[in-house]
GROMACS .gro file of C-alpha atoms in nm:
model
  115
    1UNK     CA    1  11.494  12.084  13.123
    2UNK     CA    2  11.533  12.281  12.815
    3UNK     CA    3  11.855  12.177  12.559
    4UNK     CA    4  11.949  12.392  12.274
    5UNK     CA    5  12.144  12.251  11.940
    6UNK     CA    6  12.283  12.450  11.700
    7UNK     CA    7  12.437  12.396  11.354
    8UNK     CA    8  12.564  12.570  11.028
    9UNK     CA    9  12.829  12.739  11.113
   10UNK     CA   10  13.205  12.688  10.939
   11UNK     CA   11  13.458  12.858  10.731
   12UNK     CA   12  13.344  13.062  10.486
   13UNK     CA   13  13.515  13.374  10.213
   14UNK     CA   14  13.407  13.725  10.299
   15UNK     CA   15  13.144  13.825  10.097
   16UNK     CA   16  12.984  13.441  10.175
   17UNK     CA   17  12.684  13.323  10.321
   18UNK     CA   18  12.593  13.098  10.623
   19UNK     CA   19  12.251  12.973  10.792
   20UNK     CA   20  12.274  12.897  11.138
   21UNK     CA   21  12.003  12.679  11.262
   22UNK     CA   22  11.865  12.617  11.688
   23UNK     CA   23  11.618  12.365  11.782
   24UNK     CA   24  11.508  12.346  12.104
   25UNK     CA   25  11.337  12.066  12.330
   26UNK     CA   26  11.152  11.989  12.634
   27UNK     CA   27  10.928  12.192  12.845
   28UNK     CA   28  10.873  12.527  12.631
   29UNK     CA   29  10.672  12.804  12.711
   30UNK     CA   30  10.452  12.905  12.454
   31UNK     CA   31  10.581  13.294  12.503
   32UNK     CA   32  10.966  13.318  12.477
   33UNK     CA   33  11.237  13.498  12.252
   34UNK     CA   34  11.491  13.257  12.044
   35UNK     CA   35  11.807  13.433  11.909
   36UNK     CA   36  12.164  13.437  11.884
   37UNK     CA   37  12.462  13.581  12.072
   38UNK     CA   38  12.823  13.526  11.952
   39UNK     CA   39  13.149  13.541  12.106
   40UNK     CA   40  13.479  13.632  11.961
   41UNK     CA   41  13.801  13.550  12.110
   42UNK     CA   42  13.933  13.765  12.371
   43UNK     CA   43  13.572  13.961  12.362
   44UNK     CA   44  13.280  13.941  12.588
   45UNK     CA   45  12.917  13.801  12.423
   46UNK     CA   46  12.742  14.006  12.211
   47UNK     CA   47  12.352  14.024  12.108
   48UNK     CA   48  12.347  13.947  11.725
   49UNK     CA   49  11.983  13.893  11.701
   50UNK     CA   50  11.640  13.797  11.831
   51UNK     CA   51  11.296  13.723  11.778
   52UNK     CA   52  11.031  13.684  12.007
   53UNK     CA   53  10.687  13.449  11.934
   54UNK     CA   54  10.534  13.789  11.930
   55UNK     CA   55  10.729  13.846  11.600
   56UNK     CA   56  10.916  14.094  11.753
   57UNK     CA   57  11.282  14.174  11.678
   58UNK     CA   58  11.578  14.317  11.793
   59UNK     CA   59  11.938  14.358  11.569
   60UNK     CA   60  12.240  14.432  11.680
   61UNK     CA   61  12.411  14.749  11.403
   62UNK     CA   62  12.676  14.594  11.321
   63UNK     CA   63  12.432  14.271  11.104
   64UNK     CA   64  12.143  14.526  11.069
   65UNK     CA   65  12.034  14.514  10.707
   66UNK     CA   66  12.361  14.134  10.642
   67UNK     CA   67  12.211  13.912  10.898
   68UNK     CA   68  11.814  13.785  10.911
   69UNK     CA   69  11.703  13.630  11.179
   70UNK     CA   70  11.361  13.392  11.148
   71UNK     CA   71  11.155  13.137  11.288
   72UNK     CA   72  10.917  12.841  11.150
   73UNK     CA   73  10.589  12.797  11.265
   74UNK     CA   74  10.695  12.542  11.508
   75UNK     CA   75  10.805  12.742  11.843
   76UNK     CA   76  11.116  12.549  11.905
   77UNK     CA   77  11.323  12.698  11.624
   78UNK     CA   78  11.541  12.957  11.549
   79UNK     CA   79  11.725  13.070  11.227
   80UNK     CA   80  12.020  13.321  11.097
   81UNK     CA   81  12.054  13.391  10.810
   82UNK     CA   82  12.378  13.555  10.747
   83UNK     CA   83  12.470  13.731  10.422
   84UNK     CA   84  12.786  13.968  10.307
   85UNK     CA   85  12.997  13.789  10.534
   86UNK     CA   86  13.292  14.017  10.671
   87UNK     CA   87  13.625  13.863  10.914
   88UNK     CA   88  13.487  14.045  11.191
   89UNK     CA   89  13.176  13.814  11.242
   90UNK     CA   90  13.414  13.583  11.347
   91UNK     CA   91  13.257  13.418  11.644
   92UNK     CA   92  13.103  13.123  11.824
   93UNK     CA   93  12.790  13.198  11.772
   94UNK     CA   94  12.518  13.090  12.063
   95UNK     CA   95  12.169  12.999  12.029
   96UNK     CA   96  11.951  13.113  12.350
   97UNK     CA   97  11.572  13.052  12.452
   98UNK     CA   98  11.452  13.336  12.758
   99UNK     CA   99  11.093  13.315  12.889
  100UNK     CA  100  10.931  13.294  13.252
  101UNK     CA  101  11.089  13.024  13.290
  102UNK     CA  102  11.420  13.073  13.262
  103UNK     CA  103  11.714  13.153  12.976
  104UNK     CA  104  11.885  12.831  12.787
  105UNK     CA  105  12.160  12.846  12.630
  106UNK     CA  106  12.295  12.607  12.313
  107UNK     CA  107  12.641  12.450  12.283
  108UNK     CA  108  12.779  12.700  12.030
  109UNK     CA  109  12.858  12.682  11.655
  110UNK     CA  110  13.154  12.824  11.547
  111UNK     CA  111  13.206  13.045  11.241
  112UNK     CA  112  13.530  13.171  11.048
  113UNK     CA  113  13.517  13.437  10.805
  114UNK     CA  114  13.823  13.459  10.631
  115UNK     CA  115  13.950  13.758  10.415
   0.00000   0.00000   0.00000
């Protein structure tokens, strides 16, 4: 079994910064992507970013050149980096693990960009 944690998110000014941070334990496989989806009321889940152990990525637009998404050396992590803040990131924002053996999903942290 594979359980995700998040944390970082909050209330923050547009224009602000936050870091969202996802460990991840148990049974990992050594190949996987780590990244982050978010949610906003009334809207379905979106891709915000990813990065696979391969070191590649994927961005959604709307955070391309604002968010940053990054990983230690350890295989169990995942950050975001989030820069230039705007109301419309407003979102839980969830932290999943995919690989052969299955996608994992965290608990979600929220965050509130207000203008």
């Amino acid at each position: 079994q594979v359980q995700l944690v998040e944390s970082g998110g909050g209330l923050v000014q547009a224009g602000g910064s936050l870091r969202l941070s996802c460990t991840a334990s148990g049974f990992i496989a050594s190949s996987n992507t780590m990244g982050w989806y978010r949610q906003a009321p009334g809207k379905q889940r979106e891709l915000v970013a990813t990065l696979s152990s391969g070191g590649l990525t994927n961005y959604a637009d709307s955070v391309k050149g604002r968010f940053t998404v990054s990983r230690p050396n350890a295989k169990n992590a995942v950050y975001l980096q989030m820069n230039s803040l705007k109301p419309e990131d407003t979102a839980v924002y969830y932290c999943k693990l995919a690989s052969y053996r299955g996608s994992y999903w965290g608990q979600g942290t929220e965050v509130t960009v207000s203008s």
